[in-house]
Short mmCIF file of C-alpha atoms in Angstrom, two decimals:
data_model
loop_
_atom_site.label_atom_id
_atom_site.label_comp_id
_atom_site.label_asym_id
_atom_site.label_seq_id
_atom_site.Cartn_x
_atom_site.Cartn_y
_atom_site.Cartn_z
CA MET P 184 0.00 0.00 0.00
CA THR P 185 1.38 3.38 -0.93
CA THR P 186 1.79 6.23 1.51
CA GLU P 187 -0.81 8.22 -0.43
CA ALA P 188 -3.30 5.35 -0.25
CA THR P 189 -2.62 4.95 3.48
CA THR P 190 -3.20 8.65 4.06
CA THR P 191 -6.41 8.55 2.03
CA ASP P 192 -7.67 5.52 3.98
CA LEU P 193 -6.86 7.18 7.30
CA HIS P 194 -8.66 10.34 6.21
CA ALA P 195 -11.76 8.32 5.26
CA PHE P 196 -11.58 6.40 8.55
CA THR P 197 -11.37 9.65 10.52
CA GLU P 198 -14.22 11.26 8.58
CA ALA P 199 -16.45 8.24 9.20
CA TRP P 200 -15.62 8.42 12.91
CA LEU P 201 -16.45 12.12 13.01
CA VAL P 202 -19.88 11.41 11.52
CA TRP P 203 -20.48 8.88 14.32
CA TYR P 204 -19.13 11.20 17.02
CA ARG P 205 -21.24 14.18 15.92
CA ALA P 206 -24.37 12.02 15.79
CA GLN P 207 -23.72 10.82 19.35
CA GLU P 208 -23.29 14.40 20.55
CA ALA P 209 -26.43 15.56 18.74
CA ARG P 210 -28.59 12.88 20.36
CA LEU P 211 -27.17 13.56 23.80
CA ALA P 212 -27.58 17.34 23.63
CA ALA P 213 -30.89 17.43 21.72
CA PRO P 214 -33.58 19.67 23.24
CA HIS P 215 -35.08 16.60 24.93
CA GLY P 216 -31.96 14.44 25.09
CA PHE P 217 -30.44 13.09 28.28
CA LEU P 218 -28.70 16.34 29.17
CA ALA P 219 -32.17 17.91 29.38
CA VAL P 220 -33.34 15.56 32.17
CA THR P 221 -34.16 17.49 35.34
CA GLY P 222 -35.46 14.75 37.64
CA LEU P 223 -35.74 11.00 38.16
CA HIS P 224 -38.97 10.34 40.06
CA TRP P 225 -39.88 6.84 41.26
CA LEU P 226 -43.60 6.11 41.40
CA ASP P 227 -45.58 4.04 43.86
CA ASP P 228 -49.22 3.88 44.93
CA ARG P 229 -49.05 7.24 46.73
CA PRO P 230 -49.99 10.27 44.58
CA GLN P 231 -46.97 12.58 44.21
CA ARG P 232 -46.40 15.97 42.63
CA PHE P 233 -43.03 16.98 41.21
CA PRO P 234 -41.62 20.48 40.66
CA ASP P 235 -40.63 19.81 37.03
CA ALA P 236 -43.83 18.08 35.80
CA PRO P 237 -47.56 18.77 35.88
CA GLY P 238 -50.12 16.72 37.74
CA SER P 239 -50.13 14.18 40.54
CA TRP P 240 -48.65 10.79 39.70
CA HIS P 241 -49.02 7.26 41.00
CA THR P 242 -48.79 3.67 39.77
CA GLY P 243 -50.23 0.27 40.60
CA PRO P 244 -51.24 -3.04 39.02
CA GLU P 245 -53.00 -1.20 36.17
CA GLY P 246 -50.06 1.04 35.42
CA VAL P 247 -49.19 4.72 35.62
CA VAL P 248 -51.87 7.36 36.24
CA VAL P 249 -51.60 11.15 36.26
CA ASP P 250 -54.27 13.52 37.62
CA LEU P 251 -53.98 16.96 36.03
CA ASP P 252 -55.37 20.15 37.54
CA GLU P 253 -57.86 22.24 35.53
CA SER P 254 -55.08 24.52 34.32
CA GLU P 255 -52.77 21.65 33.32
CA GLU P 256 -52.53 19.78 30.03
CA LEU P 257 -50.33 17.11 28.51
CA VAL P 258 -50.18 16.06 24.87
CA VAL P 259 -49.94 12.28 24.54
CA ASP P 260 -49.49 10.76 21.08
CA GLY P 261 -50.58 14.08 19.59
CA THR P 262 -53.78 14.28 21.65
CA PRO P 263 -54.28 16.88 24.41
CA VAL P 264 -55.35 15.31 27.70
CA ARG P 265 -56.74 16.88 30.87
CA GLY P 266 -57.94 15.52 34.20
CA GLU P 267 -57.09 11.87 34.78
CA HIS P 268 -54.98 10.07 32.19
CA ARG P 269 -53.99 6.42 32.38
CA PHE P 270 -50.78 5.41 30.66
CA GLY P 271 -51.43 1.74 31.39
CA VAL P 272 -48.85 -0.93 32.12
CA LEU P 273 -45.55 -0.08 30.45
CA PRO P 274 -43.13 -2.69 29.10
CA GLU P 275 -39.66 -3.00 30.62
CA ARG P 276 -37.28 -0.50 28.96
CA GLY P 277 -40.31 1.00 27.25
CA GLY P 278 -42.07 4.28 27.82
CA VAL P 279 -44.14 7.21 26.58
CA ASN P 280 -43.09 10.81 26.00
CA ALA P 281 -45.83 13.30 26.90
CA VAL P 282 -45.40 16.92 25.81
CA TRP P 283 -45.82 19.75 28.33
CA GLY P 284 -45.15 23.13 26.76
CA ASP P 285 -41.54 23.05 25.57
CA ALA P 286 -40.75 20.10 27.85
CA VAL P 287 -41.21 16.37 27.45
CA ILE P 288 -42.31 14.21 30.37
CA GLU P 289 -40.88 10.72 29.94
CA VAL P 290 -43.01 8.03 31.58
CA ALA P 291 -41.11 4.74 31.59
CA LYS P 292 -40.33 1.44 33.29
CA ARG P 293 -36.77 0.63 34.37
CA GLY P 294 -35.76 -2.38 36.42
CA GLY P 295 -39.41 -3.25 36.96
CA GLN P 296 -40.25 0.16 38.44
CA ASP P 297 -42.26 2.99 36.91
CA ILE P 298 -40.58 6.38 36.67
CA VAL P 299 -41.29 9.94 35.56
CA ARG P 300 -38.28 11.70 34.06
CA PRO P 301 -38.95 15.25 32.83
CA ARG P 302 -36.76 16.73 30.09
CA HIS P 303 -36.47 20.52 29.83
CA PRO P 304 -34.47 22.21 27.04
CA ASP P 305 -33.20 24.89 29.44
CA ALA P 306 -31.70 22.36 31.88
CA PRO P 307 -28.33 23.73 33.08
CA LEU P 308 -26.49 20.51 32.20
CA ARG P 309 -27.63 20.86 28.61
CA THR P 310 -27.13 24.61 28.18
CA ALA P 311 -23.59 24.40 29.62
CA PHE P 312 -22.56 21.34 27.55
CA THR P 313 -19.36 21.86 25.53
CA GLY P 314 -18.87 18.36 24.11
CA THR P 315 -17.47 14.98 25.10
CA PRO P 316 -13.68 14.47 25.20
CA ALA P 317 -12.54 11.52 23.11
CA TYR P 318 -9.42 9.77 21.91
CA ALA P 319 -8.33 10.54 18.36
CA PRO P 320 -9.56 7.74 16.09
CA ASP P 321 -6.96 5.12 15.27
CA PRO P 322 -7.52 2.09 12.98
CA ARG P 323 -5.54 -0.16 15.34
CA TRP P 324 -8.55 -0.18 17.66
CA ALA P 325 -10.87 -1.58 14.97
CA VAL P 326 -10.46 -5.34 15.34
CA THR P 327 -12.18 -8.29 13.71
CA GLY P 328 -13.70 -10.85 16.03
CA ARG P 329 -16.00 -13.84 15.87
CA TYR P 330 -19.54 -14.03 17.20
CA VAL P 331 -20.32 -17.29 19.01
CA PRO P 332 -24.06 -17.70 19.63
CA PHE P 333 -25.25 -19.51 22.72
CA ASP P 334 -27.44 -22.59 22.29
CA SER P 335 -30.25 -20.43 23.61
CA PRO P 336 -30.30 -16.85 24.94
CA ARG P 337 -28.98 -16.62 28.50
CA PRO P 338 -30.89 -14.40 30.93
CA THR P 339 -28.16 -12.15 32.35
CA THR P 340 -28.74 -9.90 35.35
CA VAL P 341 -26.59 -6.81 35.65
CA GLY P 342 -26.46 -3.91 38.06
CA ALA P 343 -27.40 -0.34 37.26
CA ALA P 344 -26.11 3.16 37.77
CA VAL P 345 -28.88 3.52 40.37
CA GLU P 346 -28.15 1.57 43.54
CA SER P 347 -30.39 -1.48 44.16
CA LEU P 348 -31.74 -1.44 40.60
CA GLU P 349 -31.11 -4.40 38.28
CA HIS P 350 -31.55 -5.00 34.57
CA VAL P 351 -32.07 -8.39 32.92
CA TYR P 352 -31.04 -9.02 29.32
CA ASP P 353 -31.28 -12.17 27.21
CA ALA P 354 -27.70 -12.46 25.99
CA PRO P 355 -27.69 -14.21 22.60
CA GLY P 356 -23.95 -14.99 22.53
CA ARG P 357 -20.43 -13.70 22.98
CA VAL P 358 -17.81 -12.07 20.78
CA GLU P 359 -14.27 -13.47 20.81
CA PHE P 360 -11.32 -11.39 19.61
CA GLU P 361 -7.64 -10.64 20.15
CA LEU P 362 -6.06 -7.35 21.13
CA ASP P 363 -2.27 -6.93 21.37
CA GLY P 364 -1.93 -10.69 21.60
CA HIS P 365 -4.49 -11.08 24.38
CA PRO P 366 -7.40 -13.48 23.68
CA LEU P 367 -10.54 -11.73 24.95
CA SER P 368 -14.31 -12.14 24.83
CA LEU P 369 -17.38 -10.06 25.60
CA THR P 370 -20.91 -11.19 26.39
CA ALA P 371 -23.25 -9.48 23.92
CA PHE P 372 -26.76 -8.17 24.45
CA PRO P 373 -29.36 -7.47 21.73
CA GLY P 374 -28.72 -4.15 20.02
CA HIS P 375 -30.99 -1.63 18.34
CA GLY P 376 -32.04 -3.13 15.02
CA ALA P 377 -32.38 -6.63 13.63
CA GLY P 378 -29.28 -8.73 14.24
CA ARG P 379 -27.33 -5.91 15.84
CA LEU P 380 -25.48 -6.45 19.11
CA LEU P 381 -24.48 -4.32 22.08
CA VAL P 382 -21.57 -4.93 24.42
CA LEU P 383 -21.09 -3.14 27.74
CA PHE P 384 -17.57 -3.22 29.12
CA THR P 385 -14.90 -1.71 31.32
CA ASP P 386 -11.14 -1.88 30.78
CA ALA P 387 -7.89 -0.71 32.34
CA THR P 388 -8.64 2.92 31.40
CA SER P 389 -11.97 2.90 33.31
CA GLY P 390 -11.84 5.43 36.12
CA VAL P 391 -8.54 6.79 34.80
CA THR P 392 -9.19 8.39 31.42
CA THR P 393 -12.59 6.85 30.66
CA TYR P 394 -15.81 6.72 32.67
CA ALA P 395 -15.46 4.21 35.50
CA ALA P 396 -18.80 2.42 35.42
CA THR P 397 -19.24 1.37 31.81
CA ARG P 398 -18.88 2.12 28.14
CA ALA P 399 -21.00 0.72 25.30
CA LEU P 400 -20.07 -0.53 21.86
CA ALA P 401 -22.72 -1.14 19.20
CA LEU P 402 -21.94 -3.87 16.68
CA ASP P 403 -23.35 -4.46 13.22
CA PRO P 404 -24.94 -7.86 12.58
CA PRO P 405 -22.26 -10.57 12.30
CA ALA P 406 -21.52 -11.98 8.85
CA ALA P 407 -22.70 -15.46 7.91
CA ASP P 408 -19.40 -16.93 9.14
CA GLY P 409 -19.69 -15.11 12.48
CA THR P 410 -17.17 -12.41 11.62
CA VAL P 411 -17.88 -9.11 13.37
CA VAL P 412 -15.92 -5.87 13.65
CA LEU P 413 -15.37 -4.24 17.05
CA ASP P 414 -14.39 -0.64 16.42
CA PHE P 415 -13.47 0.55 19.89
CA ASN P 416 -13.01 4.06 18.51
CA ARG P 417 -16.81 4.10 18.82
CA ALA P 418 -16.89 3.03 22.47
CA ALA P 419 -19.53 5.41 23.79
CA ASN P 420 -20.51 6.82 27.14
CA LEU P 421 -24.00 5.99 28.34
CA PRO P 422 -26.13 8.77 29.88
CA CYS P 423 -25.01 7.86 33.41
CA ALA P 424 -21.55 9.17 32.49
CA TYR P 425 -23.05 12.67 32.42
CA THR P 426 -25.90 12.65 34.92
CA ASP P 427 -27.03 10.83 38.06
CA LEU P 428 -30.59 10.91 36.66
CA ALA P 429 -29.97 7.85 34.47
CA THR P 430 -30.60 4.15 35.14
CA CYS P 431 -27.93 2.76 32.79
CA PRO P 432 -27.03 -0.94 32.99
CA LEU P 433 -23.55 -1.96 34.10
CA PRO P 434 -21.44 -4.60 32.34
CA PRO P 435 -21.62 -8.25 33.35
CA ALA P 436 -18.58 -9.32 35.37
CA GLU P 437 -16.99 -11.19 32.46
CA ASN P 438 -16.89 -7.97 30.40
CA ARG P 439 -14.23 -6.34 32.55
CA LEU P 440 -11.31 -6.35 30.14
CA PRO P 441 -7.77 -6.52 31.59
CA VAL P 442 -6.29 -4.38 28.79
CA ALA P 443 -6.33 -0.61 28.24
CA ILE P 444 -8.70 0.42 25.44
CA GLU P 445 -7.33 3.90 24.68
CA ALA P 446 -10.09 4.68 22.20
CA GLY P 447 -13.56 6.18 22.14
CA HIS P 448 -15.20 8.48 24.65
CA LYS P 449 -13.28 9.74 27.66
CA ILE P 450 -14.58 10.91 31.06
CA PRO P 451 -17.05 13.74 30.44
CA ARG P 452 -16.05 17.19 31.65
CA GLU P 453 -19.22 17.09 33.74
CA ARG P 454 -17.61 14.31 35.82
CA SER P 455 -13.97 15.32 35.72
CA GLY P 456 -14.51 18.82 37.10
CA SER P 457 -12.51 20.35 34.28
#
């Protein structure tokens, strides 16, 4: 390969990474993205009012209910609602976004518990956001591995950024790969989209240059022979890296890598104090 070709390939690699990085930042800092969250409210059978959401909220066997005052209104699925509104029983990791003025009130279920999580565009965390530090992209961190499916999906319980909360995923398999001569593997969870995978991991940089609790790497569907690319340049922070108002899952114990992955997102400025 000529030097010119190598330079061209590196430029294309970097440009593709920048597209990914900017998309991550845009989602995070969107008007109703995770930086806009102002509260994490846990519901039970007692009606509760919150300073950053309208109405009085409670939940029970039939799901989440809000009682709105005469002057209050939410827009749910495009329809204005007043008085009592029943959201029903929500699926795990599912939810509904109800519009309240320029805010969105997220009503969701996490770890088997119903929550209300308002998102306001003028949240200080969002308005002060200046971007996520990251390692410069380097092709050496894009490695080819092999996906090994389990005989059947394995229910895998992991902790969460919120103490005492747990998440359960049906892990379909693991990804085996080598890095600097070290044979490694990561348990994979279902990703967003048919056949896609998600791995949550920590490594020797965690708590040093990268966020201590977890990082996430999305993988494209494996090829027919099981080949899959792990581009650790795209190792991303989850919302809990920026805010305590997130319920992010933590990696399973076997996904704590003993090597330093000096690629992808670093510790957010919001956590580093810089």
